[in-house]
């Protein structure tokens, strides 16, 4: 099975490769949503757009899109990092969610003021490239769960919803 992941980010390719047998190619595509998706609907839309656009980019059997965003949950305080995955074979489509991690209050305040989570985490950790390494998930869980693991859960859910 040839699978396209709708992103040039090697962490997203690694996440999909860890949950499926077959060749996995990273294909840089536009998510069609804001750089920092806000809310579940926008985050899911970005994942779906990435999956469709990745599939259309070549001779692939399945396209997978992974999108991280920030969202609130009824009955809880604060803002959460959320991850959504989508998969399509052109006829069928599936979605799956990854873990949701509460953001620290200081991070939440900056994101609510319009900042993107990636640069905020870089500032918080006093280094560049958190998003291409362990991600906010790795930082927030002290390495117990990294970005690839969190995105793999979303990818597995989306592929499972598709019956793959």
PDB file of C-alpha atoms in Angstrom:
ATOM      1  CA  UNK A   1       0.000   0.000   0.000  1.00  0.00           C
ATOM      2  CA  UNK A   2       1.317   3.438  -0.958  1.00  0.00           C
ATOM      3  CA  UNK A   3       0.345   6.134   1.526  1.00  0.00           C
ATOM      4  CA  UNK A   4       0.791   9.889   1.211  1.00  0.00           C
ATOM      5  CA  UNK A   5       0.952  12.064   4.314  1.00  0.00           C
ATOM      6  CA  UNK A   6      -0.160  15.614   3.627  1.00  0.00           C
ATOM      7  CA  UNK A   7       2.827  17.389   5.171  1.00  0.00           C
ATOM      8  CA  UNK A   8       6.516  17.916   4.635  1.00  0.00           C
ATOM      9  CA  UNK A   9       7.090  17.552   8.385  1.00  0.00           C
ATOM     10  CA  UNK A  10       9.119  14.373   9.042  1.00  0.00           C
ATOM     11  CA  UNK A  11       7.403  13.884  12.406  1.00  0.00           C
ATOM     12  CA  UNK A  12       4.033  13.467  10.680  1.00  0.00           C
ATOM     13  CA  UNK A  13       5.491  10.977   8.191  1.00  0.00           C
ATOM     14  CA  UNK A  14       7.055   9.032  11.062  1.00  0.00           C
ATOM     15  CA  UNK A  15       3.720   8.994  12.914  1.00  0.00           C
ATOM     16  CA  UNK A  16       1.905   7.396   9.977  1.00  0.00           C
ATOM     17  CA  UNK A  17       4.741   4.986   9.181  1.00  0.00           C
ATOM     18  CA  UNK A  18       4.552   3.689  12.756  1.00  0.00           C
ATOM     19  CA  UNK A  19       0.913   2.576  12.374  1.00  0.00           C
ATOM     20  CA  UNK A  20       0.696   1.173   8.826  1.00  0.00           C
ATOM     21  CA  UNK A  21       2.499  -1.355   6.666  1.00  0.00           C
ATOM     22  CA  UNK A  22       3.519   0.081   3.342  1.00  0.00           C
ATOM     23  CA  UNK A  23       5.447   2.878   1.723  1.00  0.00           C
ATOM     24  CA  UNK A  24       4.771   6.255   3.319  1.00  0.00           C
ATOM     25  CA  UNK A  25       5.664   9.452   1.471  1.00  0.00           C
ATOM     26  CA  UNK A  26       5.564  12.971   2.842  1.00  0.00           C
ATOM     27  CA  UNK A  27       3.807  15.337   0.429  1.00  0.00           C
ATOM     28  CA  UNK A  28       3.789  19.030   1.292  1.00  0.00           C
ATOM     29  CA  UNK A  29       0.243  20.337   0.840  1.00  0.00           C
ATOM     30  CA  UNK A  30      -1.707  23.311   2.126  1.00  0.00           C
ATOM     31  CA  UNK A  31      -4.084  22.576   4.995  1.00  0.00           C
ATOM     32  CA  UNK A  32      -6.534  25.227   3.854  1.00  0.00           C
ATOM     33  CA  UNK A  33      -6.946  26.427   7.445  1.00  0.00           C
ATOM     34  CA  UNK A  34      -5.115  28.908   9.660  1.00  0.00           C
ATOM     35  CA  UNK A  35      -1.524  28.164  10.623  1.00  0.00           C
ATOM     36  CA  UNK A  36      -2.853  27.789  14.163  1.00  0.00           C
ATOM     37  CA  UNK A  37      -6.207  26.000  13.887  1.00  0.00           C
ATOM     38  CA  UNK A  38      -8.611  26.953  16.654  1.00  0.00           C
ATOM     39  CA  UNK A  39     -11.391  24.633  17.669  1.00  0.00           C
ATOM     40  CA  UNK A  40     -12.136  21.055  16.736  1.00  0.00           C
ATOM     41  CA  UNK A  41     -13.996  21.891  13.509  1.00  0.00           C
ATOM     42  CA  UNK A  42     -11.123  23.890  12.008  1.00  0.00           C
ATOM     43  CA  UNK A  43      -8.555  21.316  13.097  1.00  0.00           C
ATOM     44  CA  UNK A  44     -10.556  18.433  11.581  1.00  0.00           C
ATOM     45  CA  UNK A  45     -11.064  20.459   8.390  1.00  0.00           C
ATOM     46  CA  UNK A  46      -7.299  20.920   8.095  1.00  0.00           C
ATOM     47  CA  UNK A  47      -6.700  17.182   8.509  1.00  0.00           C
ATOM     48  CA  UNK A  48      -9.356  16.338   5.908  1.00  0.00           C
ATOM     49  CA  UNK A  49      -7.959  18.869   3.433  1.00  0.00           C
ATOM     50  CA  UNK A  50      -4.452  17.493   3.887  1.00  0.00           C
ATOM     51  CA  UNK A  51      -5.652  13.900   3.349  1.00  0.00           C
ATOM     52  CA  UNK A  52      -7.537  14.738   0.136  1.00  0.00           C
ATOM     53  CA  UNK A  53      -4.740  16.879  -1.260  1.00  0.00           C
ATOM     54  CA  UNK A  54      -2.070  14.303  -0.427  1.00  0.00           C
ATOM     55  CA  UNK A  55      -4.032  11.546  -2.170  1.00  0.00           C
ATOM     56  CA  UNK A  56      -4.459  13.756  -5.247  1.00  0.00           C
ATOM     57  CA  UNK A  57      -0.725  14.536  -5.391  1.00  0.00           C
ATOM     58  CA  UNK A  58       0.294  11.225  -6.967  1.00  0.00           C
ATOM     59  CA  UNK A  59      -0.325   7.529  -7.451  1.00  0.00           C
ATOM     60  CA  UNK A  60      -1.223   6.725  -3.837  1.00  0.00           C
ATOM     61  CA  UNK A  61      -3.713   4.279  -2.378  1.00  0.00           C
ATOM     62  CA  UNK A  62      -4.471   6.367   0.696  1.00  0.00           C
ATOM     63  CA  UNK A  63      -3.995   9.967   1.757  1.00  0.00           C
ATOM     64  CA  UNK A  64      -3.561  10.842   5.424  1.00  0.00           C
ATOM     65  CA  UNK A  65      -3.797  14.286   6.952  1.00  0.00           C
ATOM     66  CA  UNK A  66      -2.727  15.178  10.465  1.00  0.00           C
ATOM     67  CA  UNK A  67      -3.479  18.502  12.090  1.00  0.00           C
ATOM     68  CA  UNK A  68      -2.735  19.889  15.515  1.00  0.00           C
ATOM     69  CA  UNK A  69      -4.788  22.709  16.933  1.00  0.00           C
ATOM     70  CA  UNK A  70      -6.045  24.254  20.127  1.00  0.00           C
ATOM     71  CA  UNK A  71      -9.557  23.846  21.453  1.00  0.00           C
ATOM     72  CA  UNK A  72     -11.754  24.058  24.508  1.00  0.00           C
ATOM     73  CA  UNK A  73     -13.834  21.259  25.995  1.00  0.00           C
ATOM     74  CA  UNK A  74     -17.162  21.815  27.734  1.00  0.00           C
ATOM     75  CA  UNK A  75     -16.877  21.223  31.454  1.00  0.00           C
ATOM     76  CA  UNK A  76     -13.155  21.996  31.660  1.00  0.00           C
ATOM     77  CA  UNK A  77     -11.072  25.091  32.165  1.00  0.00           C
ATOM     78  CA  UNK A  78      -8.355  26.252  29.846  1.00  0.00           C
ATOM     79  CA  UNK A  79      -7.260  25.512  26.346  1.00  0.00           C
ATOM     80  CA  UNK A  80      -6.090  22.135  25.081  1.00  0.00           C
ATOM     81  CA  UNK A  81      -3.667  20.961  22.436  1.00  0.00           C
ATOM     82  CA  UNK A  82      -5.692  18.636  20.200  1.00  0.00           C
ATOM     83  CA  UNK A  83      -4.663  16.392  17.325  1.00  0.00           C
ATOM     84  CA  UNK A  84      -6.906  15.123  14.575  1.00  0.00           C
ATOM     85  CA  UNK A  85      -6.240  12.731  11.736  1.00  0.00           C
ATOM     86  CA  UNK A  86      -8.106  12.051   8.517  1.00  0.00           C
ATOM     87  CA  UNK A  87      -7.637   9.355   5.894  1.00  0.00           C
ATOM     88  CA  UNK A  88      -9.176   8.785   2.480  1.00  0.00           C
ATOM     89  CA  UNK A  89      -8.879   6.315  -0.364  1.00  0.00           C
ATOM     90  CA  UNK A  90     -10.849   8.616  -2.654  1.00  0.00           C
ATOM     91  CA  UNK A  91     -14.154   6.859  -2.038  1.00  0.00           C
ATOM     92  CA  UNK A  92     -14.249   6.572   1.734  1.00  0.00           C
ATOM     93  CA  UNK A  93     -13.059   8.895   4.477  1.00  0.00           C
ATOM     94  CA  UNK A  94     -12.227   8.363   8.122  1.00  0.00           C
ATOM     95  CA  UNK A  95     -11.309  10.564  11.073  1.00  0.00           C
ATOM     96  CA  UNK A  96      -9.611   9.903  14.380  1.00  0.00           C
ATOM     97  CA  UNK A  97      -8.485  11.946  17.342  1.00  0.00           C
ATOM     98  CA  UNK A  98      -5.271  11.903  19.276  1.00  0.00           C
ATOM     99  CA  UNK A  99      -4.723  12.845  22.887  1.00  0.00           C
ATOM    100  CA  UNK A 100      -5.834  16.201  24.269  1.00  0.00           C
ATOM    101  CA  UNK A 101      -3.397  17.946  26.565  1.00  0.00           C
ATOM    102  CA  UNK A 102      -4.235  20.967  28.716  1.00  0.00           C
ATOM    103  CA  UNK A 103      -1.976  23.908  28.013  1.00  0.00           C
ATOM    104  CA  UNK A 104      -0.400  25.774  30.935  1.00  0.00           C
ATOM    105  CA  UNK A 105      -2.159  29.032  31.787  1.00  0.00           C
ATOM    106  CA  UNK A 106       0.717  31.202  30.513  1.00  0.00           C
ATOM    107  CA  UNK A 107       0.743  29.389  27.174  1.00  0.00           C
ATOM    108  CA  UNK A 108      -3.054  29.576  26.957  1.00  0.00           C
ATOM    109  CA  UNK A 109      -2.989  33.337  27.544  1.00  0.00           C
ATOM    110  CA  UNK A 110      -0.524  33.936  24.707  1.00  0.00           C
ATOM    111  CA  UNK A 111      -2.378  31.646  22.292  1.00  0.00           C
ATOM    112  CA  UNK A 112      -5.685  33.316  23.118  1.00  0.00           C
ATOM    113  CA  UNK A 113      -4.003  36.647  22.372  1.00  0.00           C
ATOM    114  CA  UNK A 114      -3.286  35.383  18.851  1.00  0.00           C
ATOM    115  CA  UNK A 115       0.137  33.726  19.104  1.00  0.00           C
ATOM    116  CA  UNK A 116       0.798  30.356  17.484  1.00  0.00           C
ATOM    117  CA  UNK A 117       1.514  27.457  19.805  1.00  0.00           C
ATOM    118  CA  UNK A 118       4.810  26.439  18.147  1.00  0.00           C
ATOM    119  CA  UNK A 119       6.631  29.739  18.696  1.00  0.00           C
ATOM    120  CA  UNK A 120       5.137  30.033  22.183  1.00  0.00           C
ATOM    121  CA  UNK A 121       6.558  26.618  23.077  1.00  0.00           C
ATOM    122  CA  UNK A 122       9.917  27.590  21.543  1.00  0.00           C
ATOM    123  CA  UNK A 123       9.959  30.710  23.760  1.00  0.00           C
ATOM    124  CA  UNK A 124       8.896  28.737  26.827  1.00  0.00           C
ATOM    125  CA  UNK A 125      11.634  26.152  26.283  1.00  0.00           C
ATOM    126  CA  UNK A 126      14.197  28.780  25.142  1.00  0.00           C
ATOM    127  CA  UNK A 127      15.031  26.936  21.917  1.00  0.00           C
ATOM    128  CA  UNK A 128      13.914  26.609  18.310  1.00  0.00           C
ATOM    129  CA  UNK A 129      12.131  23.705  16.641  1.00  0.00           C
ATOM    130  CA  UNK A 130      10.065  22.139  19.417  1.00  0.00           C
ATOM    131  CA  UNK A 131       7.372  21.348  16.814  1.00  0.00           C
ATOM    132  CA  UNK A 132       9.797  19.385  14.634  1.00  0.00           C
ATOM    133  CA  UNK A 133      11.129  17.482  17.630  1.00  0.00           C
ATOM    134  CA  UNK A 134       9.081  16.221  20.587  1.00  0.00           C
ATOM    135  CA  UNK A 135       6.418  18.879  20.078  1.00  0.00           C
ATOM    136  CA  UNK A 136       4.280  20.494  22.719  1.00  0.00           C
ATOM    137  CA  UNK A 137       3.054  16.988  23.616  1.00  0.00           C
ATOM    138  CA  UNK A 138       6.565  15.936  24.584  1.00  0.00           C
ATOM    139  CA  UNK A 139       7.188  19.085  26.580  1.00  0.00           C
ATOM    140  CA  UNK A 140       3.833  18.959  28.374  1.00  0.00           C
ATOM    141  CA  UNK A 141       4.217  15.283  29.329  1.00  0.00           C
ATOM    142  CA  UNK A 142       7.907  15.545  30.231  1.00  0.00           C
ATOM    143  CA  UNK A 143       8.767  13.162  27.421  1.00  0.00           C
ATOM    144  CA  UNK A 144       6.227  10.482  28.310  1.00  0.00           C
ATOM    145  CA  UNK A 145       4.421  11.105  25.012  1.00  0.00           C
ATOM    146  CA  UNK A 146       6.044  12.863  22.091  1.00  0.00           C
ATOM    147  CA  UNK A 147       4.486  14.524  19.065  1.00  0.00           C
ATOM    148  CA  UNK A 148       4.985  11.492  16.815  1.00  0.00           C
ATOM    149  CA  UNK A 149       3.215   9.219  19.335  1.00  0.00           C
ATOM    150  CA  UNK A 150       0.326  11.643  19.745  1.00  0.00           C
ATOM    151  CA  UNK A 151      -0.108  12.068  15.985  1.00  0.00           C
ATOM    152  CA  UNK A 152       0.200   8.293  15.478  1.00  0.00           C
ATOM    153  CA  UNK A 153      -2.874   7.835  17.674  1.00  0.00           C
ATOM    154  CA  UNK A 154      -4.849  10.233  15.461  1.00  0.00           C
ATOM    155  CA  UNK A 155      -3.584   8.510  12.300  1.00  0.00           C
ATOM    156  CA  UNK A 156      -4.450   5.055  13.658  1.00  0.00           C
ATOM    157  CA  UNK A 157      -7.951   6.219  14.512  1.00  0.00           C
ATOM    158  CA  UNK A 158      -8.501   7.695  11.052  1.00  0.00           C
ATOM    159  CA  UNK A 159      -7.153   4.618   9.275  1.00  0.00           C
ATOM    160  CA  UNK A 160      -9.205   2.353  11.536  1.00  0.00           C
ATOM    161  CA  UNK A 161     -12.322   4.391  10.776  1.00  0.00           C
ATOM    162  CA  UNK A 162     -11.573   3.726   7.093  1.00  0.00           C
ATOM    163  CA  UNK A 163     -11.216  -0.004   7.805  1.00  0.00           C
ATOM    164  CA  UNK A 164      -7.484  -0.097   7.077  1.00  0.00           C
TER     165      UNK A 164
END
